[in-house]
Coordinates of C-alpha atoms and ligand atoms in Angstrom, one line a residue:
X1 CA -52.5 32.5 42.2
X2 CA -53.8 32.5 45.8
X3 CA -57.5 30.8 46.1
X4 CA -58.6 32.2 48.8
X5 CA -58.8 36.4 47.3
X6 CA -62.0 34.2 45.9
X7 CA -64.0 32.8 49.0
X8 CA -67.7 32.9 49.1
X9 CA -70.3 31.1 49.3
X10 CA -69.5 28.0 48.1
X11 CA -66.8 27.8 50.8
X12 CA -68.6 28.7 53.7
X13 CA -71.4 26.3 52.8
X14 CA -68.9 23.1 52.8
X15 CA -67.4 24.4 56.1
X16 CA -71.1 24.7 57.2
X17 CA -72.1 21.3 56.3
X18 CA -69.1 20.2 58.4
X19 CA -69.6 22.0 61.4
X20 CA -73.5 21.2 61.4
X21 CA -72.3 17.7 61.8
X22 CA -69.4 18.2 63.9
X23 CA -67.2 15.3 62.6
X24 CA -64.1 17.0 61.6
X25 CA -62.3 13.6 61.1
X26 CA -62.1 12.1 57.6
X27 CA -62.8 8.2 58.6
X28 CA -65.4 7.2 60.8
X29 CA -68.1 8.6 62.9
X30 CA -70.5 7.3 59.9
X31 CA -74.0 7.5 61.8
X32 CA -73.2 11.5 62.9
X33 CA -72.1 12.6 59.7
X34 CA -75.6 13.9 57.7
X35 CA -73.6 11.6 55.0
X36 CA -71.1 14.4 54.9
X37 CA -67.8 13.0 53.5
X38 CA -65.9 16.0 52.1
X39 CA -62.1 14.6 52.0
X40 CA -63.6 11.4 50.3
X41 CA -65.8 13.7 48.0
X42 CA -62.5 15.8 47.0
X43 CA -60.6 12.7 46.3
X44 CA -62.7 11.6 44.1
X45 CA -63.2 14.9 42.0
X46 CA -59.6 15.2 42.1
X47 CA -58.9 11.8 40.5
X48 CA -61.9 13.0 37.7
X49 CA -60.0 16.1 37.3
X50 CA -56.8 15.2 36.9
X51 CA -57.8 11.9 34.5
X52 CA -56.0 9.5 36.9
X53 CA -57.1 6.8 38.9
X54 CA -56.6 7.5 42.6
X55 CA -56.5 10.7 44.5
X56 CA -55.4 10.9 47.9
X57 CA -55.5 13.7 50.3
X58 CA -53.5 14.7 52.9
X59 CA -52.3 17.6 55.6
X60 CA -49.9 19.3 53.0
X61 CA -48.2 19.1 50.1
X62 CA -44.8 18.4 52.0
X63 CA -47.2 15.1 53.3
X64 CA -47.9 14.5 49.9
X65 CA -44.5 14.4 48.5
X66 CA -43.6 12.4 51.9
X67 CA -46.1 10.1 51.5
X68 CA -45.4 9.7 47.6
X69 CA -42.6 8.5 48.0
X70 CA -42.8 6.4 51.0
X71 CA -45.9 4.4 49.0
X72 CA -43.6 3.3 46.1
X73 CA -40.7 2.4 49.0
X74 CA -38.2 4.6 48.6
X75 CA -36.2 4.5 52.2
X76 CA -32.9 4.9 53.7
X77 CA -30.1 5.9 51.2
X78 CA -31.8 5.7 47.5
X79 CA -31.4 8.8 46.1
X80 CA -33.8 11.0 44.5
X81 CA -33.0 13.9 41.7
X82 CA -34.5 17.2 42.3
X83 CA -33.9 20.8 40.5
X84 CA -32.0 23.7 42.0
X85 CA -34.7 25.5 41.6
X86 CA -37.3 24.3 43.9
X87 CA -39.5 25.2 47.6
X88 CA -37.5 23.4 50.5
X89 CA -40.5 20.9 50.8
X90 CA -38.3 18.5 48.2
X91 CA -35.4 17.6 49.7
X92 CA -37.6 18.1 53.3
X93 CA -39.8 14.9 52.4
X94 CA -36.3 13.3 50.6
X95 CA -34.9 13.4 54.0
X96 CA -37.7 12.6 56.2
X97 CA -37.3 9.1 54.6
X98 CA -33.7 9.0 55.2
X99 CA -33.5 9.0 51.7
X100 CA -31.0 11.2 50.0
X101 CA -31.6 14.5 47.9
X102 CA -29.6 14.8 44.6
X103 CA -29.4 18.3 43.0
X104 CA -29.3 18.8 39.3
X105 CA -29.4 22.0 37.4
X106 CA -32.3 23.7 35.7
X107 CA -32.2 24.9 32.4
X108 CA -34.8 28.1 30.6
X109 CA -37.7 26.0 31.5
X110 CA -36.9 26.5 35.3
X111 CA -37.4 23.1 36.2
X112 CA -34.9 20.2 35.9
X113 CA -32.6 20.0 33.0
X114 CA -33.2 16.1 31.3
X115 CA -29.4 16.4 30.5
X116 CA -28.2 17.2 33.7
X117 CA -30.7 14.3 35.0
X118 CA -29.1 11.8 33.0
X119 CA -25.7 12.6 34.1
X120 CA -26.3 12.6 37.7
X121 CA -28.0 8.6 37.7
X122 CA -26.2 6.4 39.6
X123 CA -26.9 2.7 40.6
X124 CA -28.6 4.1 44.0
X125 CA -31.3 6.3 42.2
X126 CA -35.0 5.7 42.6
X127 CA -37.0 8.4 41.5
X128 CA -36.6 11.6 39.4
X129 CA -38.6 14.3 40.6
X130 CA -39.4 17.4 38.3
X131 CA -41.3 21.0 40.0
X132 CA -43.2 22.3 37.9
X133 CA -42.1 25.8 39.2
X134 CA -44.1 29.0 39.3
X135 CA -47.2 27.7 36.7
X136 CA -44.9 25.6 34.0
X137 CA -44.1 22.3 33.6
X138 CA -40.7 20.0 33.1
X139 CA -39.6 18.8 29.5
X140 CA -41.7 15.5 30.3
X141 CA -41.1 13.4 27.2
X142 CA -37.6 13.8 27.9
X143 CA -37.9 12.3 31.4
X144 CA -40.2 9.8 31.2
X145 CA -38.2 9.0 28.5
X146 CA -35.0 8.7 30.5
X147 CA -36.8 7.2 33.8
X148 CA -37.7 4.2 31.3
X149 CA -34.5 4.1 30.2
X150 CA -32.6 3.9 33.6
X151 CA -35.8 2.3 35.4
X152 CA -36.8 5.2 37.8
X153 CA -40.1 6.3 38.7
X154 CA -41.0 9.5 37.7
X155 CA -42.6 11.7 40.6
X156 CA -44.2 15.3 39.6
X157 CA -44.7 18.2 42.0
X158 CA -47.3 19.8 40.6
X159 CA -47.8 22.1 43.8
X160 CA -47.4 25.3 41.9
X161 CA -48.9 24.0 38.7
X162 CA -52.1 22.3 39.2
X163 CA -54.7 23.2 36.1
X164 CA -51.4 23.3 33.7
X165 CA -51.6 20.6 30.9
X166 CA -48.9 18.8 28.6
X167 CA -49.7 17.1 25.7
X168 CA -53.4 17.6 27.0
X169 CA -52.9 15.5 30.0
X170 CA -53.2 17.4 33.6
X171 CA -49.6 18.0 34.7
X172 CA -49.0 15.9 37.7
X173 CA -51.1 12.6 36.1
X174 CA -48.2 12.0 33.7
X175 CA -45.5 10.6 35.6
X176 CA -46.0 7.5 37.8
X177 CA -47.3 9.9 40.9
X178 CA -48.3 13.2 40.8
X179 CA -48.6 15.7 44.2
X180 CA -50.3 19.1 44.8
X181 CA -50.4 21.6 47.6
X182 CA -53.1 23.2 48.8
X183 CA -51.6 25.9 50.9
X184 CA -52.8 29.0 51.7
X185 CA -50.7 30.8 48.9
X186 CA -51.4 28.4 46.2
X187 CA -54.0 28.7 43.1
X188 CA -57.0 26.3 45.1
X189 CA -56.7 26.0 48.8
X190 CA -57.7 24.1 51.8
X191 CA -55.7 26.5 54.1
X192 CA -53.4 23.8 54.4
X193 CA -53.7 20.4 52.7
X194 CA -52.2 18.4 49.3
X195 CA -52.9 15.3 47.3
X196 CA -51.3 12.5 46.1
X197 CA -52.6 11.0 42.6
X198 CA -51.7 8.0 40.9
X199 CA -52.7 5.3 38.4
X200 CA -51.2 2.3 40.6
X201 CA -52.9 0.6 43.0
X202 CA -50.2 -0.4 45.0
X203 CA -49.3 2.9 45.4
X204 CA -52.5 4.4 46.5
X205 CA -53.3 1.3 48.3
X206 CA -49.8 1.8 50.4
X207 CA -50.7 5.8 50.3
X208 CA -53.6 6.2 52.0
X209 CA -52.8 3.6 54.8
X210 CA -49.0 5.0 55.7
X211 CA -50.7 8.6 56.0
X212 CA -52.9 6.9 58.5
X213 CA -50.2 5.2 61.1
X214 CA -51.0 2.0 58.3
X215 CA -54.2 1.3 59.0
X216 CA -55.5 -0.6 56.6
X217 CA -59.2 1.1 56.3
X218 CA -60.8 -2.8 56.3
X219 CA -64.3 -2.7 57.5
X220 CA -66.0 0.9 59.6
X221 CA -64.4 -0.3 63.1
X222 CA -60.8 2.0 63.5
X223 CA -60.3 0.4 66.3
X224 CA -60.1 -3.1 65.4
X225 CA -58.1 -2.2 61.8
X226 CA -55.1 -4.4 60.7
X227 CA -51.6 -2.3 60.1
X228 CA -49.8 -4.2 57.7
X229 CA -46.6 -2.0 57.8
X230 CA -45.5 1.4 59.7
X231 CA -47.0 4.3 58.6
X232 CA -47.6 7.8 60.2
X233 CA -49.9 10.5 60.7
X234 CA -50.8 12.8 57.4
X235 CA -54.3 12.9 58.2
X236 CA -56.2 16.2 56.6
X237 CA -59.2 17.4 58.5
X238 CA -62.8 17.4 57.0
X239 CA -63.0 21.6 57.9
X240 CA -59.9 22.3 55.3
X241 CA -61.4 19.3 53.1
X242 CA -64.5 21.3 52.9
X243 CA -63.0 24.6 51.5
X244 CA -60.9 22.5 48.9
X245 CA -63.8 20.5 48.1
X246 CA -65.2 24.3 46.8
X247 CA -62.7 25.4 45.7
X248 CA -61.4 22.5 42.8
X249 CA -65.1 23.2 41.5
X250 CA -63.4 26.4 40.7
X251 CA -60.3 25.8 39.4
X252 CA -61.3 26.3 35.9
X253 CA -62.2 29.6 36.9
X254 CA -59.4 30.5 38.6
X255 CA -57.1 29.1 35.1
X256 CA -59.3 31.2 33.0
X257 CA -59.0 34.7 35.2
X258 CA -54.9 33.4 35.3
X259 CA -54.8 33.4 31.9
X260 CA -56.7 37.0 31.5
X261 CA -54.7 38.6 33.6
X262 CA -51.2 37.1 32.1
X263 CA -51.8 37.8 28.9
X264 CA -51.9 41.3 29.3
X265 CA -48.9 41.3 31.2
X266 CA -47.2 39.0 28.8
X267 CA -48.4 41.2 25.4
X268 CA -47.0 44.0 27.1
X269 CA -44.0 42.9 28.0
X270 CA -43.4 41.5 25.1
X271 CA -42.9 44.7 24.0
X272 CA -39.1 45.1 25.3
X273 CA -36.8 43.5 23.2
X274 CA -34.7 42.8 26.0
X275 CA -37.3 40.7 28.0
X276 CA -37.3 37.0 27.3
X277 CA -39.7 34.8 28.3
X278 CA -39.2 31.6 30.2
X279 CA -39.0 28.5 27.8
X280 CA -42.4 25.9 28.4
X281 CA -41.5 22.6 27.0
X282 CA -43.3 21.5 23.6
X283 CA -46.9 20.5 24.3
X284 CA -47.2 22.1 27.7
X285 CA -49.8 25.1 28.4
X286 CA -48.6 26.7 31.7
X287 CA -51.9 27.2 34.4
X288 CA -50.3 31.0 34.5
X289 CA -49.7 31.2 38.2
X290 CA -46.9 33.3 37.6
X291 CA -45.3 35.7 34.2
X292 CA -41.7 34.7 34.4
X293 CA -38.9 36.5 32.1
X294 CA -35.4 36.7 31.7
X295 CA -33.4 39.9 32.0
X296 CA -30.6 40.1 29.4
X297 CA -27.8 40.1 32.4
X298 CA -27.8 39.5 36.1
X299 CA -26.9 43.4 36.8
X300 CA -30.2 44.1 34.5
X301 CA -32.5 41.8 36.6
X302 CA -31.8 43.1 39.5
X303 CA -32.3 46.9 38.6
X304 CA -35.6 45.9 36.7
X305 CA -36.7 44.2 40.1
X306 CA -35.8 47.3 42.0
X307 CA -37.7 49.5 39.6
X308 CA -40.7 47.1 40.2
X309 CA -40.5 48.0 43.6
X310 CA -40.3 51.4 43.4
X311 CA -42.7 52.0 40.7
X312 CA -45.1 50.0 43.7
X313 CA -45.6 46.4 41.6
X314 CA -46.3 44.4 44.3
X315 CA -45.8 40.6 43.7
X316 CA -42.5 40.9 41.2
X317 CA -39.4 38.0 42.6
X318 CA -36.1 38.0 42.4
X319 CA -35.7 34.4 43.3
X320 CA -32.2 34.3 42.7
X321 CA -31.5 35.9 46.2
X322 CA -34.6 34.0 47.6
X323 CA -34.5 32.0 51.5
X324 CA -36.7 29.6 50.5
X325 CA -36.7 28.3 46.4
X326 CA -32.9 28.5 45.5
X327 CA -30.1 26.1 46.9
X328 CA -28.0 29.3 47.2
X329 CA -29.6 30.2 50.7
X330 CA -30.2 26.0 51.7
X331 CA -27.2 26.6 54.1
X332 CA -29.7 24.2 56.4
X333 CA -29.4 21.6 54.0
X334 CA -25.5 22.0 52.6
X335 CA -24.9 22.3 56.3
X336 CA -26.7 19.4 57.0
X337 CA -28.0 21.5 60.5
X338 CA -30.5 19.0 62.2
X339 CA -32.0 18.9 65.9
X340 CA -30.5 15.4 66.2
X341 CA -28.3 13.4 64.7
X342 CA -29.4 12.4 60.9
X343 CA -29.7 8.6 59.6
X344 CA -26.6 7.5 59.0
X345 CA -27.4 6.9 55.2
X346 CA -27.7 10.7 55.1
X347 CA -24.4 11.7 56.7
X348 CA -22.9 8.9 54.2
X349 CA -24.5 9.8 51.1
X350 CA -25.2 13.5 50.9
X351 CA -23.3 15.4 48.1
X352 CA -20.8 18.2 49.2
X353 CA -22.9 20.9 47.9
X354 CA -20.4 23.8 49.4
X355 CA -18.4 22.1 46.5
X356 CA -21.2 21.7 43.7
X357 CA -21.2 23.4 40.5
X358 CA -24.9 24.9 39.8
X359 CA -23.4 27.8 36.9
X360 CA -26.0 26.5 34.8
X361 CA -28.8 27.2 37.5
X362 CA -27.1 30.9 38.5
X363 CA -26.9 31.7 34.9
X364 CA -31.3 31.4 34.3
X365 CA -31.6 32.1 38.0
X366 CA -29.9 35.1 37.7
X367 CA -31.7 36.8 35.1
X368 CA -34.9 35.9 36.4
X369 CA -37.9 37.6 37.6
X370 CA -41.5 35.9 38.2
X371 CA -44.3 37.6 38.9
X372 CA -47.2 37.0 40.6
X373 CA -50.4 36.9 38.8
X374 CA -53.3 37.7 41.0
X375 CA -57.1 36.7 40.7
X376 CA -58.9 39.2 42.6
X377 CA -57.7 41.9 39.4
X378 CA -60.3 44.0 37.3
X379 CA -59.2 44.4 34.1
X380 CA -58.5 47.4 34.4
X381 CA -56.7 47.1 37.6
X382 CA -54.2 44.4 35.6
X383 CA -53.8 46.9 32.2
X384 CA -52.4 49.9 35.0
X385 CA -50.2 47.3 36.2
X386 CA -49.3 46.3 32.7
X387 CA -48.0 50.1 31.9
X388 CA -46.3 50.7 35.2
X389 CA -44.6 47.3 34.5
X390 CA -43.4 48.3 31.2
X391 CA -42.3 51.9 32.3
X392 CA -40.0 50.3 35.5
X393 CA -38.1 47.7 32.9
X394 CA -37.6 50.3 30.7
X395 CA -35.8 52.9 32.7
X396 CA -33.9 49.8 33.6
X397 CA -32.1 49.3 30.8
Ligands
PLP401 C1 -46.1 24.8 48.3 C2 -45.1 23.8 47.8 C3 -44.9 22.6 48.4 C4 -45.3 22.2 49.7 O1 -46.6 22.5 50.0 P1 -47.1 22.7 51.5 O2 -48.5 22.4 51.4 O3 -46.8 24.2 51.8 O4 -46.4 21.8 52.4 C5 -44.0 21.7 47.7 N1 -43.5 22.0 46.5 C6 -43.7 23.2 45.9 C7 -43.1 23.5 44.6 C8 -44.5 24.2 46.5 O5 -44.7 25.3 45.9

């Protein structure tokens, strides 16, 4: 997945462009700039990329989800469904907003369960928000269909998916906003950085000026700028612009090396009977960030992921046991354990999850294991892998 194993040339030349100038701030400065606009230029080959509207970019994809929401108002108390299954980045920009996280179970897809959705609606939700988890995407006919239903927007994280499609659509341009990270770790990269996209105006319009303490980018003066409403400080800088500005010109390249390299692992593994691969919803091609399978038990999984280990397949997760994806280790959260006193919403609001019932989550999670799939591999380097892979799960079982 990670984008940078690829840096060349076509990186260091945006970054050089930038630093020729020296304006490393995305607005203003127009008469120093050599005409160098590299966080407007990705915006706009990120809304032609991803077939939607508006693109905006900001300082993360934790902005982006932060900002996301914020733009179509969701605020103190309205609650916002999100999987099990997840980076801490979802409930993080729920919260930040004094908004309040609802957990629902995942099902084989490893992303929200449309079910489980339905059931946990309640006259204070706003927003359903699938993750398209480790490359693969949400059953999204069945949410949209149930956001229409019930009235809620329908917010994608597409941080670990971008390049994936569903119904030949660019995941993350389907539901009513769309985010992406560009982290370090993840499949294009600005070294830190993510995007909002959307079709609505109001959104975008409300997007780009809350990342930007509301300003309302009128005219080329900053100082002298209306701020219609609060906002805050998201701003990306034109030096990790400029890498991601190379890098999406890559993407397809990256997606087609993914692909390679997965479907040797995949065909394989496919091999085992007792290896099952995760379900992708009707419709939906994955951008094969990751090869994820399930184990026939829990006890299997783990031994299988050990053997990985030993057998030196670097790369191979047991999420299950994870810190940072699975609510079973979001003590922080359950816990509620803030530097200062939360919004009172919060307190109020927040589900006893030291009391919740996830079996449905613990019973895919527990099987699971997702492995990496790398783009600096030779082919030959990836069918090794393939065998050594296929030997560990073996003597596993
Ligand atoms: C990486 C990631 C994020 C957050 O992105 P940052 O740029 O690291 O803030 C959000 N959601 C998911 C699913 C992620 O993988």
């Amino acid at each position: 997945m990670p984008g940078f194993e690829l840096f060349g040339d076509k990186e260091r030349k945006e970054v050089q462009d930038v630093m020729d100038s020296g304006v490393l701030m995305r607005y203003g400065f127009d008469a120093m700039r050599n005409g160098h606009w590299k966080t407007k230029e990705l915006e706009s080959g990120l809304a032609e990329k991803m077939q939607s509207k508006y693109a905006h970019v900001v300082s993360s994809g934790t902005a982006a989800l932060t900002v996301a929401l914020a733009s179509a108002g969701v605020g103190a108390g309205d609650e916002v469904i999100m999987p099990t299954f997840t980076f801490v980045a979802s409930f993080e920009s729920i919260l930040a907003l004094g908004a309040v996280p609802v957990l629902v179970d995942i099902d084989d897809t490893l992303t929200l369960k449309p079910e489980a959705v339905e059931k946990a609606i309640t006259p204070r939700t706003k927003v359903v928000m699938p993750v398209h988890m480790c490359g693969s995407m949400a059953n999204l006919d069945a949410l949209k269909a149930i956001c229409d239903k019930h009235g809620l927007l329908l917010l994608e994280d597409a941080c670990q998916a971008i390049g994936g499609t569903y119904n030949g659509k660019p995941l993350g341009s389907i539901g009513d906003l769309g985010c992406f990270s560009f982290d370090y770790v993840k499949t294009i990269t600005c070294g830190e950085g993510g995007a909002v996209i959307t079709n609505n105006e109001n959104y975008y319009e409300n997007a780009h000026k809350y990342s930007d303490h509301g300003h309302d980018h009128v005219g080329n003066n900053r100082g002298a700028e209306e701020h219609p409403f609060l906002g805050y400080n998201f701003r990306i800088s034109e030096m990790n612009a400029a890498v991601g500005l190379a890098q999406l010109a890559r993407l397809d390249e990256f997606i087609a090396i993914q692909k390679r390299n997965y479907t040797i692992l995949r065909e394989a593994l496919s091999n085992i009977p007792e290896v099952v691969f995760r379900t992708v919803p009707d419709g939906g091609e994955e951008n094969y960030s990751f090869l994820n399978f399930f184990m026939p038990t829990e006890e299997l999984a783990q031994v299988a992921h050990q053997e990985l280990i030993e057998a030196g397949v670097d790369g191979c997760f047991y999420w299950y046991d994870n810190n940072w994806h699975y609510y079973k280790k979001w003590e922080h959260l359950t816990e509620m354990k803030s530097l200062g006193k939360p919004p009172k919403d919060i307190i109020e609001s927040l589900p006893d999850y030291k009391k919740a019932d996830f079996s449905e989550s613990d019973k895919w999670m527990s099987r699971n294991i997702s492995c990496l799939i790398k783009l600096g591999w030779s082919e030959k380097e990836v069918a090794e892998r393939a065998k050594k892979m296929v030997t560990a799960i073996k003597s596993s079982i």
